[in-house]
């Protein structure tokens, strides 16, 4: 029988942030009990039993931090809705504590950061408890090979989908699986293209990939300067909105955050159960099979059901909208140039005792430790090494502005303006790439389960800083459908 660790007066497995706050304020449960309960579940289901393998490390000070926050609540009250709430962080987010920040790479196995990422400072100030680090696709998919599955890292191994033997999504795989399996209340992922949306769809949770610049990237191991962002992953739109509000803010060291006119917005203000009434939603259906990143990802019946529910809930639905640039051949070298520059810059900043400080040293180290570091023959890093002088390369400069023009002016913005839309609905997360290149937000929400038990999701996308509208629409859809359901970790795998 599963141990409750004192959590007998609320549905601890699916408890939301607001339910937890109410219970803690009433003295029905403590933050300490909550941390212990999640640690028990991690030990039982993540590191044993079905072996979901979503957690890279546990914060050894989590219980102490929880006890201090419990005492603070009694004396001063709660700091915010996140006071005493455990949160997990993707393994590429720096924390100035006893945990490592290594992006899943063996060469960085012993790296302990000397700083908190800006978003981690925000979480600590809000009273959240950093419970641990989650597994990820190594280097946020910078190592990928044709036979290496998403969610694999040399340090963390392979993360599994809690719902069964299905694609787990990547690269924020551990963050997605851990939230789905109730190993924490909420988690933070990062996305360059689809890395929050993909595991959210595959694990029947809510994931928000925000506008680039809404959340500071300082203290996150980088991939692409133009596309990187962190974002919330949660079991409900409400929890995702609360976490998003806590993560945002202007950071003097990240110029992308300077353009946000409302850096401290309360996104719970947009949780409107009638939010679909008078909303105008464009349905993008013209998706070729190759645009789906995994076989069996699309379910036409479930997508049609989602569209029907939008109509029934009062939305104006415009079918078969066109996005002119959706099928263009994107300049993928831009991403490679940015990866090389970003990783070189990051490695050069690492402490002297670590074995690598350049991309070339990383490649050599991996080749010297092939059996452990290159289990699947990953060779993507070698390609990046061939790119010279990224920041003055003519192709990179032209591709950077070309990407923005076609993803924004001839992409998302074009469709929104042409059809008078509040949002675009994509099946699964097929719109992730164009939204990522535009730096625009998307929110993934559960849309049911296929006949074989695999989760299916949909994605609402919009223009820059349209998170309020996306949250309003996604919340209303979620409340009308209630598709989220727990995975059966005891008998289902």
Short mmCIF file of C-alpha atoms in Angstrom, two decimals:
data_model
loop_
_atom_site.label_atom_id
_atom_site.label_comp_id
_atom_site.label_asym_id
_atom_site.label_seq_id
_atom_site.Cartn_x
_atom_site.Cartn_y
_atom_site.Cartn_z
CA UNK A 1 0.00 0.00 0.00
CA UNK A 2 1.35 3.42 -0.92
CA UNK A 3 2.47 5.55 2.01
CA UNK A 4 0.65 8.88 2.36
CA UNK A 5 3.19 10.60 4.67
CA UNK A 6 0.38 12.57 6.26
CA UNK A 7 -1.35 13.56 3.03
CA UNK A 8 -4.68 12.00 3.92
CA UNK A 9 -6.99 15.00 3.63
CA UNK A 10 -6.53 15.85 -0.04
CA UNK A 11 -5.98 14.10 -3.32
CA UNK A 12 -2.22 14.47 -3.08
CA UNK A 13 -1.54 12.74 -6.40
CA UNK A 14 -3.44 15.26 -8.51
CA UNK A 15 -3.56 18.15 -6.04
CA UNK A 16 -3.23 21.56 -7.66
CA UNK A 17 -1.17 24.45 -6.33
CA UNK A 18 -4.25 26.25 -5.00
CA UNK A 19 -5.52 23.09 -3.29
CA UNK A 20 -2.13 22.60 -1.67
CA UNK A 21 -2.03 26.21 -0.48
CA UNK A 22 -5.48 25.87 1.03
CA UNK A 23 -4.51 22.64 2.81
CA UNK A 24 -1.24 24.10 4.11
CA UNK A 25 -2.94 27.27 5.33
CA UNK A 26 -5.47 25.15 7.23
CA UNK A 27 -2.75 23.04 8.75
CA UNK A 28 -4.00 19.89 7.04
CA UNK A 29 -0.66 19.22 5.41
CA UNK A 30 2.84 20.67 5.66
CA UNK A 31 5.37 21.40 2.97
CA UNK A 32 7.67 18.91 4.69
CA UNK A 33 5.06 16.15 4.29
CA UNK A 34 4.57 17.12 0.68
CA UNK A 35 8.29 16.88 -0.09
CA UNK A 36 8.52 13.51 1.67
CA UNK A 37 5.52 12.22 -0.26
CA UNK A 38 7.00 13.16 -3.62
CA UNK A 39 10.36 11.69 -2.63
CA UNK A 40 8.56 8.46 -1.78
CA UNK A 41 6.87 8.38 -5.17
CA UNK A 42 10.17 9.06 -6.92
CA UNK A 43 11.86 6.21 -5.05
CA UNK A 44 8.94 3.86 -5.71
CA UNK A 45 8.02 4.59 -9.31
CA UNK A 46 10.88 6.55 -10.87
CA UNK A 47 13.85 4.68 -9.48
CA UNK A 48 12.03 1.37 -8.96
CA UNK A 49 8.94 -0.45 -10.24
CA UNK A 50 8.17 0.90 -13.73
CA UNK A 51 11.48 2.85 -13.63
CA UNK A 52 10.26 6.02 -15.33
CA UNK A 53 13.79 7.40 -14.88
CA UNK A 54 12.75 11.04 -15.10
CA UNK A 55 14.74 12.33 -12.12
CA UNK A 56 18.46 13.03 -12.40
CA UNK A 57 19.06 14.14 -8.82
CA UNK A 58 17.18 15.00 -5.63
CA UNK A 59 18.01 18.15 -3.72
CA UNK A 60 19.51 16.89 -0.43
CA UNK A 61 18.35 20.07 1.33
CA UNK A 62 14.72 19.89 0.17
CA UNK A 63 13.32 18.73 3.50
CA UNK A 64 15.27 21.38 5.42
CA UNK A 65 14.01 24.08 3.05
CA UNK A 66 10.45 22.80 3.44
CA UNK A 67 10.70 22.90 7.23
CA UNK A 68 11.93 26.50 7.13
CA UNK A 69 9.08 27.50 4.81
CA UNK A 70 6.55 25.77 7.07
CA UNK A 71 7.84 27.83 9.99
CA UNK A 72 7.77 31.01 7.91
CA UNK A 73 4.14 30.33 6.96
CA UNK A 74 3.17 30.10 10.63
CA UNK A 75 4.97 33.31 11.55
CA UNK A 76 4.47 35.53 8.49
CA UNK A 77 2.07 33.78 6.12
CA UNK A 78 2.73 32.59 2.58
CA UNK A 79 4.97 34.59 0.24
CA UNK A 80 3.06 33.60 -2.89
CA UNK A 81 0.94 30.75 -4.30
CA UNK A 82 4.21 28.80 -4.70
CA UNK A 83 5.15 29.00 -1.02
CA UNK A 84 6.20 25.52 0.08
CA UNK A 85 5.41 23.95 -3.30
CA UNK A 86 7.99 21.49 -4.74
CA UNK A 87 9.18 22.16 -8.28
CA UNK A 88 11.54 20.15 -10.50
CA UNK A 89 14.02 21.74 -12.91
CA UNK A 90 15.35 20.44 -16.20
CA UNK A 91 18.98 19.35 -15.87
CA UNK A 92 20.32 22.25 -17.95
CA UNK A 93 19.19 24.92 -15.46
CA UNK A 94 21.85 26.14 -13.05
CA UNK A 95 21.35 26.05 -9.29
CA UNK A 96 23.76 27.29 -6.65
CA UNK A 97 23.28 24.37 -4.27
CA UNK A 98 24.48 20.79 -3.86
CA UNK A 99 23.03 19.54 -7.16
CA UNK A 100 24.83 19.31 -10.49
CA UNK A 101 24.09 21.14 -13.73
CA UNK A 102 25.29 18.99 -16.61
CA UNK A 103 22.68 18.81 -19.41
CA UNK A 104 23.01 15.02 -19.13
CA UNK A 105 26.59 15.05 -20.42
CA UNK A 106 29.17 12.81 -18.75
CA UNK A 107 31.92 15.34 -19.37
CA UNK A 108 30.05 17.74 -17.04
CA UNK A 109 29.10 15.07 -14.51
CA UNK A 110 30.87 16.90 -11.67
CA UNK A 111 29.81 20.43 -12.53
CA UNK A 112 28.25 22.28 -9.58
CA UNK A 113 27.23 25.79 -10.56
CA UNK A 114 28.29 28.83 -8.54
CA UNK A 115 25.09 30.70 -9.40
CA UNK A 116 21.35 30.32 -9.57
CA UNK A 117 19.72 30.87 -12.92
CA UNK A 118 17.60 34.05 -12.90
CA UNK A 119 14.43 31.97 -12.96
CA UNK A 120 15.68 29.91 -10.00
CA UNK A 121 16.16 33.11 -8.01
CA UNK A 122 12.58 34.02 -8.86
CA UNK A 123 11.33 30.62 -7.67
CA UNK A 124 13.27 30.77 -4.41
CA UNK A 125 11.98 34.31 -3.74
CA UNK A 126 8.42 33.04 -4.28
CA UNK A 127 8.98 30.33 -1.66
CA UNK A 128 9.09 27.38 -4.03
CA UNK A 129 11.19 24.34 -3.12
CA UNK A 130 13.66 23.13 -5.74
CA UNK A 131 13.05 19.41 -5.28
CA UNK A 132 15.48 18.12 -7.90
CA UNK A 133 16.77 18.05 -11.47
CA UNK A 134 15.11 16.12 -14.27
CA UNK A 135 16.56 13.99 -17.03
CA UNK A 136 16.60 15.32 -20.59
CA UNK A 137 17.75 14.57 -24.09
CA UNK A 138 21.48 15.17 -23.72
CA UNK A 139 22.60 18.73 -24.53
CA UNK A 140 18.89 19.42 -25.16
CA UNK A 141 19.10 17.27 -28.31
CA UNK A 142 22.49 18.56 -29.41
CA UNK A 143 23.85 14.99 -29.50
CA UNK A 144 21.04 13.41 -31.48
CA UNK A 145 21.48 10.45 -33.79
CA UNK A 146 19.01 8.46 -35.84
CA UNK A 147 18.79 5.65 -33.28
CA UNK A 148 19.00 7.68 -30.05
CA UNK A 149 15.52 8.21 -28.63
CA UNK A 150 14.37 11.49 -27.13
CA UNK A 151 14.81 11.57 -23.37
CA UNK A 152 18.16 9.80 -23.35
CA UNK A 153 21.30 11.20 -21.74
CA UNK A 154 24.62 9.59 -20.90
CA UNK A 155 24.18 10.43 -17.23
CA UNK A 156 20.45 9.88 -16.81
CA UNK A 157 19.79 7.03 -19.23
CA UNK A 158 16.42 6.70 -20.96
CA UNK A 159 13.32 8.43 -19.60
CA UNK A 160 10.12 6.47 -20.19
CA UNK A 161 6.58 7.56 -20.89
CA UNK A 162 4.47 6.90 -17.74
CA UNK A 163 1.50 5.87 -19.89
CA UNK A 164 3.27 2.95 -21.53
CA UNK A 165 5.70 2.05 -24.26
CA UNK A 166 5.13 5.23 -26.26
CA UNK A 167 7.35 8.04 -27.47
CA UNK A 168 8.25 10.08 -24.35
CA UNK A 169 8.84 13.39 -26.14
CA UNK A 170 11.91 15.57 -25.87
CA UNK A 171 14.05 17.27 -24.87
CA UNK A 172 12.34 18.29 -21.59
CA UNK A 173 11.39 14.63 -21.25
CA UNK A 174 12.09 14.25 -17.56
CA UNK A 175 10.16 17.38 -16.67
CA UNK A 176 7.14 16.15 -18.63
CA UNK A 177 7.19 12.57 -17.35
CA UNK A 178 7.75 13.62 -13.73
CA UNK A 179 4.76 15.94 -13.69
CA UNK A 180 2.56 13.36 -15.43
CA UNK A 181 3.59 10.71 -12.91
CA UNK A 182 3.09 13.05 -9.94
CA UNK A 183 6.70 13.21 -8.77
CA UNK A 184 6.26 16.95 -8.12
CA UNK A 185 3.53 19.51 -8.38
CA UNK A 186 5.11 21.39 -11.28
CA UNK A 187 8.29 21.43 -13.35
CA UNK A 188 10.30 23.78 -15.53
CA UNK A 189 11.39 22.74 -19.00
CA UNK A 190 13.29 24.53 -21.73
CA UNK A 191 12.56 24.74 -25.45
CA UNK A 192 14.46 25.63 -28.57
CA UNK A 193 11.92 23.93 -30.84
CA UNK A 194 9.22 21.60 -29.44
CA UNK A 195 11.17 20.65 -26.32
CA UNK A 196 8.38 21.71 -23.94
CA UNK A 197 5.44 21.11 -26.26
CA UNK A 198 6.50 17.61 -27.34
CA UNK A 199 6.76 15.96 -23.90
CA UNK A 200 3.64 17.84 -22.77
CA UNK A 201 1.60 16.35 -25.60
CA UNK A 202 3.07 12.86 -25.10
CA UNK A 203 2.53 12.89 -21.32
CA UNK A 204 -0.98 14.40 -21.15
CA UNK A 205 0.06 17.56 -19.35
CA UNK A 206 -0.03 21.31 -19.97
CA UNK A 207 3.11 22.98 -21.28
CA UNK A 208 3.65 26.65 -22.04
CA UNK A 209 6.40 27.64 -24.45
CA UNK A 210 6.38 31.40 -23.85
CA UNK A 211 7.44 34.32 -25.99
CA UNK A 212 11.23 34.45 -26.16
CA UNK A 213 12.19 37.08 -23.60
CA UNK A 214 9.26 36.58 -21.24
CA UNK A 215 11.52 34.43 -19.05
CA UNK A 216 15.23 35.15 -18.65
CA UNK A 217 17.66 32.64 -20.17
CA UNK A 218 20.49 33.62 -17.78
CA UNK A 219 21.87 30.53 -16.09
CA UNK A 220 20.47 28.04 -18.59
CA UNK A 221 22.90 25.98 -20.66
CA UNK A 222 22.22 27.48 -24.10
CA UNK A 223 21.35 26.06 -27.50
CA UNK A 224 20.06 28.87 -29.71
CA UNK A 225 20.29 32.52 -28.74
CA UNK A 226 17.32 33.43 -30.92
CA UNK A 227 14.96 30.63 -29.87
CA UNK A 228 15.81 29.39 -26.35
CA UNK A 229 13.31 29.84 -23.54
CA UNK A 230 12.28 28.14 -20.33
CA UNK A 231 8.64 27.43 -19.60
CA UNK A 232 6.21 25.83 -17.15
CA UNK A 233 5.00 22.23 -17.28
CA UNK A 234 2.04 21.26 -15.10
CA UNK A 235 -1.02 19.05 -14.80
CA UNK A 236 -3.46 21.94 -15.21
CA UNK A 237 -3.61 25.27 -17.01
CA UNK A 238 -4.08 26.98 -13.64
CA UNK A 239 -0.84 25.56 -12.25
CA UNK A 240 1.01 26.42 -15.46
CA UNK A 241 -0.29 30.00 -15.29
CA UNK A 242 0.80 30.38 -11.66
CA UNK A 243 4.27 29.04 -12.46
CA UNK A 244 4.59 31.24 -15.55
CA UNK A 245 3.89 34.35 -13.48
CA UNK A 246 6.58 33.37 -10.99
CA UNK A 247 9.21 32.79 -13.69
CA UNK A 248 8.86 36.03 -15.63
CA UNK A 249 10.79 39.23 -15.03
CA UNK A 250 13.22 41.73 -16.51
CA UNK A 251 16.83 40.58 -16.27
CA UNK A 252 19.56 43.14 -16.88
CA UNK A 253 21.84 40.39 -18.21
CA UNK A 254 19.35 39.10 -20.81
CA UNK A 255 18.41 41.71 -23.45
CA UNK A 256 15.55 39.54 -24.69
CA UNK A 257 13.65 40.40 -21.50
CA UNK A 258 13.93 44.16 -21.95
CA UNK A 259 11.07 44.44 -24.48
CA UNK A 260 8.39 42.99 -22.17
CA UNK A 261 6.05 45.79 -21.08
CA UNK A 262 4.46 43.69 -18.32
CA UNK A 263 7.27 41.69 -16.66
CA UNK A 264 5.30 40.86 -13.50
CA UNK A 265 1.89 39.92 -14.86
CA UNK A 266 -0.52 37.70 -12.90
CA UNK A 267 -1.61 35.16 -15.49
CA UNK A 268 -4.28 33.65 -13.24
CA UNK A 269 -6.36 36.73 -14.08
CA UNK A 270 -7.02 35.16 -17.49
CA UNK A 271 -8.40 31.85 -16.23
CA UNK A 272 -11.90 32.27 -17.63
CA UNK A 273 -14.07 29.15 -17.97
CA UNK A 274 -16.12 31.04 -20.58
CA UNK A 275 -12.99 32.07 -22.44
CA UNK A 276 -14.02 30.34 -25.66
CA UNK A 277 -17.11 32.50 -26.10
CA UNK A 278 -16.40 35.02 -28.88
CA UNK A 279 -12.90 33.62 -29.41
CA UNK A 280 -11.90 33.25 -33.06
CA UNK A 281 -9.74 30.20 -33.69
CA UNK A 282 -8.09 29.18 -36.94
CA UNK A 283 -7.71 25.43 -37.51
CA UNK A 284 -4.56 24.35 -39.30
CA UNK A 285 -5.16 20.95 -40.89
CA UNK A 286 -2.95 20.90 -43.96
CA UNK A 287 -0.22 18.86 -42.28
CA UNK A 288 1.78 16.30 -44.24
CA UNK A 289 2.66 13.05 -42.42
CA UNK A 290 6.36 13.90 -42.39
CA UNK A 291 5.63 16.96 -40.24
CA UNK A 292 4.75 14.65 -37.36
CA UNK A 293 7.88 13.65 -35.48
CA UNK A 294 6.70 10.19 -34.45
CA UNK A 295 4.58 7.49 -36.08
CA UNK A 296 1.09 7.36 -34.62
CA UNK A 297 1.25 10.84 -33.16
CA UNK A 298 -1.81 12.20 -34.97
CA UNK A 299 -5.36 11.06 -34.24
CA UNK A 300 -7.93 12.55 -36.58
CA UNK A 301 -10.92 11.51 -34.47
CA UNK A 302 -9.54 13.20 -31.36
CA UNK A 303 -8.55 16.31 -33.28
CA UNK A 304 -12.03 16.57 -34.78
CA UNK A 305 -13.49 16.10 -31.30
CA UNK A 306 -11.37 19.01 -30.04
CA UNK A 307 -12.53 21.27 -32.86
CA UNK A 308 -16.16 20.30 -32.22
CA UNK A 309 -15.79 21.12 -28.53
CA UNK A 310 -14.43 24.56 -29.40
CA UNK A 311 -17.50 25.22 -31.56
CA UNK A 312 -19.88 23.90 -28.92
CA UNK A 313 -18.27 26.19 -26.34
CA UNK A 314 -18.98 29.35 -28.30
CA UNK A 315 -15.82 29.83 -30.33
CA UNK A 316 -15.87 30.97 -33.93
CA UNK A 317 -13.89 28.35 -35.81
CA UNK A 318 -12.29 29.02 -39.19
CA UNK A 319 -11.35 25.76 -40.86
CA UNK A 320 -8.36 25.03 -43.08
CA UNK A 321 -6.47 28.27 -42.64
CA UNK A 322 -3.29 28.80 -44.64
CA UNK A 323 0.12 29.69 -43.25
CA UNK A 324 2.20 30.59 -46.32
CA UNK A 325 5.63 29.77 -44.89
CA UNK A 326 4.71 26.57 -43.04
CA UNK A 327 6.16 24.28 -45.70
CA UNK A 328 9.19 26.31 -46.70
CA UNK A 329 12.68 24.85 -46.33
CA UNK A 330 13.99 26.53 -43.21
CA UNK A 331 17.60 27.62 -42.86
CA UNK A 332 18.66 25.00 -40.31
CA UNK A 333 22.28 26.14 -40.47
CA UNK A 334 21.24 29.17 -38.42
CA UNK A 335 20.54 26.83 -35.51
CA UNK A 336 23.84 25.05 -35.91
CA UNK A 337 25.77 28.33 -35.97
CA UNK A 338 24.01 29.45 -32.81
CA UNK A 339 24.58 26.12 -31.09
CA UNK A 340 28.31 26.23 -31.76
CA UNK A 341 28.70 29.79 -30.56
CA UNK A 342 26.49 29.27 -27.49
CA UNK A 343 28.13 26.04 -26.36
CA UNK A 344 31.66 27.36 -26.93
CA UNK A 345 30.83 30.45 -24.90
CA UNK A 346 29.33 28.38 -22.10
CA UNK A 347 32.16 25.85 -21.94
CA UNK A 348 34.76 28.61 -21.74
CA UNK A 349 33.07 29.91 -18.60
CA UNK A 350 33.28 26.61 -16.72
CA UNK A 351 35.60 26.07 -13.71
CA UNK A 352 39.17 25.05 -14.43
CA UNK A 353 38.87 21.66 -12.71
CA UNK A 354 36.40 20.36 -15.33
CA UNK A 355 37.90 18.36 -18.24
CA UNK A 356 36.39 20.41 -21.10
CA UNK A 357 36.33 24.11 -22.00
CA UNK A 358 35.86 24.05 -25.78
CA UNK A 359 33.66 22.16 -28.21
CA UNK A 360 36.71 20.37 -29.58
CA UNK A 361 37.66 19.19 -26.08
CA UNK A 362 34.10 17.96 -25.54
CA UNK A 363 34.22 15.92 -28.74
CA UNK A 364 37.62 14.47 -27.85
CA UNK A 365 36.48 13.63 -24.31
CA UNK A 366 33.41 11.82 -25.62
CA UNK A 367 35.50 9.83 -28.10
CA UNK A 368 37.87 8.80 -25.33
CA UNK A 369 34.84 7.57 -23.38
CA UNK A 370 32.90 6.19 -26.33
CA UNK A 371 31.25 3.26 -24.56
CA UNK A 372 29.51 5.50 -22.02
CA UNK A 373 29.34 8.87 -23.77
CA UNK A 374 28.50 7.78 -27.34
CA UNK A 375 26.33 4.73 -26.78
CA UNK A 376 24.33 5.41 -29.95
CA UNK A 377 27.19 6.74 -32.05
CA UNK A 378 26.01 10.32 -31.70
CA UNK A 379 27.98 12.52 -34.08
CA UNK A 380 26.08 15.82 -34.26
CA UNK A 381 28.77 17.72 -32.34
CA UNK A 382 31.34 16.98 -35.04
CA UNK A 383 29.19 18.75 -37.59
CA UNK A 384 28.95 21.86 -35.39
CA UNK A 385 32.75 21.93 -35.11
CA UNK A 386 33.07 22.49 -38.88
CA UNK A 387 31.26 25.84 -38.71
CA UNK A 388 33.63 28.82 -38.55
CA UNK A 389 33.10 32.26 -37.04
CA UNK A 390 29.34 31.96 -36.48
CA UNK A 391 28.70 35.57 -35.56
CA UNK A 392 30.24 37.05 -38.72
CA UNK A 393 29.23 34.32 -41.17
CA UNK A 394 27.24 35.73 -44.08
CA UNK A 395 24.89 32.75 -44.22
CA UNK A 396 24.11 33.02 -40.52
CA UNK A 397 23.37 36.73 -40.69
CA UNK A 398 21.05 36.37 -43.69
CA UNK A 399 19.38 33.24 -42.36
CA UNK A 400 18.65 34.92 -39.03
CA UNK A 401 16.59 37.73 -40.57
CA UNK A 402 15.07 35.39 -43.18
CA UNK A 403 13.82 33.07 -40.43
CA UNK A 404 12.16 35.94 -38.60
CA UNK A 405 10.51 37.37 -41.71
CA UNK A 406 9.01 34.09 -42.90
CA UNK A 407 7.97 32.79 -39.49
CA UNK A 408 6.41 36.09 -38.40
CA UNK A 409 5.40 38.26 -41.39
CA UNK A 410 4.62 35.36 -43.73
CA UNK A 411 3.76 32.89 -40.97
CA UNK A 412 1.98 33.29 -37.65
CA UNK A 413 1.24 37.02 -37.89
CA UNK A 414 0.09 36.68 -41.49
CA UNK A 415 -2.49 34.03 -40.58
CA UNK A 416 -3.70 35.83 -37.45
CA UNK A 417 -4.26 39.06 -39.37
CA UNK A 418 -5.69 37.55 -42.55
CA UNK A 419 -8.40 35.59 -40.74
CA UNK A 420 -8.87 37.88 -37.72
CA UNK A 421 -7.79 35.18 -35.25
CA UNK A 422 -7.14 35.14 -31.54
CA UNK A 423 -5.14 31.93 -31.89
CA UNK A 424 -4.16 29.14 -34.26
CA UNK A 425 -4.94 25.54 -33.32
CA UNK A 426 -2.39 22.92 -34.35
CA UNK A 427 -2.80 19.15 -33.96
CA UNK A 428 -0.20 17.76 -31.57
CA UNK A 429 2.79 20.13 -31.72
CA UNK A 430 3.36 20.42 -35.47
CA UNK A 431 3.41 24.21 -35.20
CA UNK A 432 6.33 24.17 -32.77
CA UNK A 433 9.03 24.85 -35.35
CA UNK A 434 7.50 27.91 -36.97
CA UNK A 435 6.52 29.34 -33.56
CA UNK A 436 10.02 28.73 -32.24
CA UNK A 437 11.62 30.53 -35.20
CA UNK A 438 9.24 33.44 -34.67
CA UNK A 439 9.94 33.49 -30.92
CA UNK A 440 6.17 33.25 -30.36
CA UNK A 441 4.22 31.47 -27.61
CA UNK A 442 2.33 28.19 -27.69
CA UNK A 443 0.42 26.21 -25.08
CA UNK A 444 -0.15 22.46 -25.26
CA UNK A 445 -3.16 20.90 -23.53
CA UNK A 446 -4.40 17.29 -23.30
CA UNK A 447 -7.02 16.35 -25.90
CA UNK A 448 -7.74 12.74 -24.99
CA UNK A 449 -6.23 9.30 -25.38
CA UNK A 450 -6.04 7.14 -28.46
CA UNK A 451 -7.55 3.66 -28.52
CA UNK A 452 -4.18 2.14 -27.64
CA UNK A 453 -3.84 4.35 -24.56
CA UNK A 454 -1.40 6.85 -26.02
CA UNK A 455 -1.94 10.49 -25.04
CA UNK A 456 -2.96 13.04 -27.65
CA UNK A 457 -2.72 16.79 -27.32
CA UNK A 458 -3.38 20.01 -29.17
CA UNK A 459 -1.47 23.29 -29.29
CA UNK A 460 -2.77 26.86 -29.31
CA UNK A 461 -0.33 29.42 -30.75
CA UNK A 462 -0.27 33.19 -31.07
CA UNK A 463 1.83 36.28 -31.63
CA UNK A 464 4.40 37.81 -29.29
CA UNK A 465 3.24 38.22 -25.68
CA UNK A 466 -0.21 36.75 -26.40
CA UNK A 467 0.05 34.41 -23.41
CA UNK A 468 -3.05 35.94 -21.76
CA UNK A 469 -5.26 35.03 -24.73
CA UNK A 470 -3.73 31.57 -25.07
CA UNK A 471 -4.20 30.84 -21.36
CA UNK A 472 -7.81 32.06 -21.47
CA UNK A 473 -8.63 29.81 -24.43
CA UNK A 474 -6.68 26.79 -23.19
CA UNK A 475 -8.22 27.02 -19.71
CA UNK A 476 -11.74 27.18 -21.09
CA UNK A 477 -11.06 24.17 -23.32
CA UNK A 478 -9.54 22.25 -20.41
CA UNK A 479 -12.54 22.97 -18.18
CA UNK A 480 -14.97 21.85 -20.88
CA UNK A 481 -13.16 18.57 -21.55
CA UNK A 482 -11.16 17.43 -18.47
CA UNK A 483 -9.05 15.03 -20.55
CA UNK A 484 -6.18 14.74 -18.06
CA UNK A 485 -6.01 11.40 -16.27
CA UNK A 486 -3.35 9.76 -14.14
CA UNK A 487 -1.09 7.06 -15.54
CA UNK A 488 -1.39 3.68 -13.87
CA UNK A 489 2.11 3.17 -12.54
CA UNK A 490 1.24 0.06 -10.57
CA UNK A 491 -0.64 -2.12 -13.03
CA UNK A 492 -0.51 -0.24 -16.31
CA UNK A 493 3.01 -0.89 -17.49
#
